[in-house]
JSON list of C-alpha atoms in Angstrom, two decimals:
[
{"chain": "A", "resi": 1203, "resn": "MET", "atom": "CA", "xyz": [111.19, 97.15, 110.93]},
{"chain": "A", "resi": 1204, "resn": "ALA", "atom": "CA", "xyz": [109.12, 99.70, 110.11]},
{"chain": "A", "resi": 1205, "resn": "LEU", "atom": "CA", "xyz": [106.71, 99.46, 113.27]},
{"chain": "A", "resi": 1206, "resn": "VAL", "atom": "CA", "xyz": [109.60, 99.32, 115.59]},
{"chain": "A", "resi": 1207, "resn": "LYS", "atom": "CA", "xyz": [110.90, 101.93, 114.37]},
{"chain": "A", "resi": 1208, "resn": "LEU", "atom": "CA", "xyz": [107.64, 104.14, 114.84]},
{"chain": "A", "resi": 1209, "resn": "GLY", "atom": "CA", "xyz": [108.17, 103.20, 118.84]},
{"chain": "A", "resi": 1210, "resn": "PRO", "atom": "CA", "xyz": [106.74, 101.73, 121.69]},
{"chain": "A", "resi": 1211, "resn": "LYS", "atom": "CA", "xyz": [103.50, 103.99, 121.29]},
{"chain": "A", "resi": 1212, "resn": "TYR", "atom": "CA", "xyz": [101.91, 101.68, 119.17]},
{"chain": "A", "resi": 1213, "resn": "ALA", "atom": "CA", "xyz": [102.67, 98.87, 121.16]},
{"chain": "A", "resi": 1214, "resn": "ASP", "atom": "CA", "xyz": [98.70, 98.89, 122.35]},
{"chain": "A", "resi": 1215, "resn": "GLY", "atom": "CA", "xyz": [97.02, 98.61, 119.24]},
{"chain": "A", "resi": 1216, "resn": "LEU", "atom": "CA", "xyz": [99.73, 95.80, 118.03]},
{"chain": "A", "resi": 1217, "resn": "LEU", "atom": "CA", "xyz": [98.52, 93.92, 120.55]},
{"chain": "A", "resi": 1218, "resn": "SER", "atom": "CA", "xyz": [94.71, 94.28, 120.16]},
{"chain": "A", "resi": 1219, "resn": "HIS", "atom": "CA", "xyz": [95.48, 93.54, 116.36]},
{"chain": "A", "resi": 1220, "resn": "ALA", "atom": "CA", "xyz": [97.02, 90.11, 117.73]},
{"chain": "A", "resi": 1221, "resn": "LYS", "atom": "CA", "xyz": [94.36, 89.30, 120.22]},
{"chain": "A", "resi": 1222, "resn": "ARG", "atom": "CA", "xyz": [91.62, 89.41, 117.44]},
{"chain": "A", "resi": 1223, "resn": "GLY", "atom": "CA", "xyz": [93.87, 86.46, 115.76]},
{"chain": "A", "resi": 1224, "resn": "HIS", "atom": "CA", "xyz": [95.11, 88.98, 112.65]},
{"chain": "A", "resi": 1225, "resn": "HIS", "atom": "CA", "xyz": [99.00, 88.26, 111.78]},
{"chain": "A", "resi": 1226, "resn": "VAL", "atom": "CA", "xyz": [99.39, 86.79, 115.24]},
{"chain": "A", "resi": 1227, "resn": "ALA", "atom": "CA", "xyz": [102.44, 85.38, 115.09]},
{"chain": "A", "resi": 1228, "resn": "SER", "atom": "CA", "xyz": [104.42, 88.18, 113.50]},
{"chain": "A", "resi": 1229, "resn": "VAL", "atom": "CA", "xyz": [102.91, 90.70, 115.85]},
{"chain": "A", "resi": 1230, "resn": "ILE", "atom": "CA", "xyz": [104.18, 88.99, 118.31]},
{"chain": "A", "resi": 1231, "resn": "GLN", "atom": "CA", "xyz": [107.89, 89.10, 117.32]},
{"chain": "A", "resi": 1232, "resn": "VAL", "atom": "CA", "xyz": [107.64, 92.61, 116.26]},
{"chain": "A", "resi": 1233, "resn": "LEU", "atom": "CA", "xyz": [105.92, 93.31, 120.23]},
{"chain": "A", "resi": 1234, "resn": "GLY", "atom": "CA", "xyz": [109.26, 91.77, 121.30]},
{"chain": "A", "resi": 1235, "resn": "ASP", "atom": "CA", "xyz": [111.64, 93.90, 119.40]},
{"chain": "A", "resi": 1236, "resn": "LEU", "atom": "CA", "xyz": [109.65, 97.10, 120.69]},
{"chain": "A", "resi": 1237, "resn": "GLY", "atom": "CA", "xyz": [111.49, 96.29, 123.97]},
{"chain": "A", "resi": 1238, "resn": "GLU", "atom": "CA", "xyz": [108.89, 97.04, 126.07]},
{"chain": "A", "resi": 1239, "resn": "PRO", "atom": "CA", "xyz": [108.93, 94.93, 128.86]},
{"chain": "A", "resi": 1240, "resn": "ARG", "atom": "CA", "xyz": [105.37, 95.73, 130.68]},
{"chain": "A", "resi": 1241, "resn": "LEU", "atom": "CA", "xyz": [104.21, 93.74, 127.66]},
{"chain": "A", "resi": 1242, "resn": "ILE", "atom": "CA", "xyz": [104.99, 90.40, 128.76]},
{"chain": "A", "resi": 1243, "resn": "PRO", "atom": "CA", "xyz": [101.47, 89.79, 130.83]},
{"chain": "A", "resi": 1244, "resn": "ASP", "atom": "CA", "xyz": [100.23, 90.16, 127.78]},
{"chain": "A", "resi": 1245, "resn": "LEU", "atom": "CA", "xyz": [102.30, 87.80, 125.39]},
{"chain": "A", "resi": 1246, "resn": "GLU", "atom": "CA", "xyz": [102.16, 85.20, 128.06]},
{"chain": "A", "resi": 1247, "resn": "GLN", "atom": "CA", "xyz": [98.73, 84.34, 127.15]},
{"chain": "A", "resi": 1248, "resn": "PHE", "atom": "CA", "xyz": [99.70, 83.36, 123.16]},
{"chain": "A", "resi": 1249, "resn": "VAL", "atom": "CA", "xyz": [102.32, 80.79, 124.74]},
{"chain": "A", "resi": 1250, "resn": "GLU", "atom": "CA", "xyz": [100.07, 78.04, 125.30]},
{"chain": "A", "resi": 1251, "resn": "SER", "atom": "CA", "xyz": [98.75, 78.49, 121.42]},
{"chain": "A", "resi": 1252, "resn": "PRO", "atom": "CA", "xyz": [98.21, 75.16, 119.87]},
{"chain": "A", "resi": 1253, "resn": "ASP", "atom": "CA", "xyz": [99.80, 77.09, 116.54]},
{"chain": "A", "resi": 1254, "resn": "PRO", "atom": "CA", "xyz": [103.72, 76.36, 117.12]},
{"chain": "A", "resi": 1255, "resn": "LYS", "atom": "CA", "xyz": [104.27, 79.64, 115.20]},
{"chain": "A", "resi": 1256, "resn": "ILE", "atom": "CA", "xyz": [102.44, 81.43, 117.65]},
{"chain": "A", "resi": 1257, "resn": "ALA", "atom": "CA", "xyz": [104.04, 79.72, 120.70]},
{"chain": "A", "resi": 1258, "resn": "SER", "atom": "CA", "xyz": [107.23, 80.29, 119.74]},
{"chain": "A", "resi": 1259, "resn": "ALA", "atom": "CA", "xyz": [107.06, 83.65, 118.71]},
{"chain": "A", "resi": 1260, "resn": "ALA", "atom": "CA", "xyz": [105.72, 84.55, 121.84]},
{"chain": "A", "resi": 1261, "resn": "SER", "atom": "CA", "xyz": [108.24, 82.31, 124.16]},
{"chain": "A", "resi": 1262, "resn": "GLU", "atom": "CA", "xyz": [111.47, 84.36, 121.88]},
{"chain": "A", "resi": 1263, "resn": "SER", "atom": "CA", "xyz": [109.28, 88.05, 122.49]},
{"chain": "A", "resi": 1264, "resn": "ILE", "atom": "CA", "xyz": [108.90, 87.01, 126.08]},
{"chain": "A", "resi": 1265, "resn": "GLU", "atom": "CA", "xyz": [112.92, 86.27, 126.06]},
{"chain": "A", "resi": 1266, "resn": "VAL", "atom": "CA", "xyz": [114.12, 89.47, 124.65]},
{"chain": "A", "resi": 1267, "resn": "LEU", "atom": "CA", "xyz": [111.67, 91.53, 126.87]},
{"chain": "A", "resi": 1268, "resn": "ARG", "atom": "CA", "xyz": [113.39, 90.05, 129.70]},
{"chain": "A", "resi": 1269, "resn": "GLY", "atom": "CA", "xyz": [116.69, 90.18, 128.53]},
{"chain": "A", "resi": 1270, "resn": "ASP", "atom": "CA", "xyz": [117.06, 86.60, 128.28]},
{"chain": "A", "resi": 1271, "resn": "ASP", "atom": "CA", "xyz": [118.15, 86.78, 124.10]},
{"chain": "A", "resi": 1272, "resn": "ARG", "atom": "CA", "xyz": [121.90, 84.99, 124.19]},
{"chain": "A", "resi": 1273, "resn": "ASP", "atom": "CA", "xyz": [122.08, 85.21, 120.37]}
]
């Protein structure tokens, strides 16, 4: 939650972190929580990940960013 509170100005750095393979599922989840729809195209590359945690995190984050979160 601390990363989310820092705000979207850190989104690009976090995305870079995920692309390098560091804590990918967790970082993707934070990116969704940041609420930056511009990140959707970048997150879509993770949806087909062979790692189910990464694929799920990407799908969920994209849903949140699109406003499809139906909790």
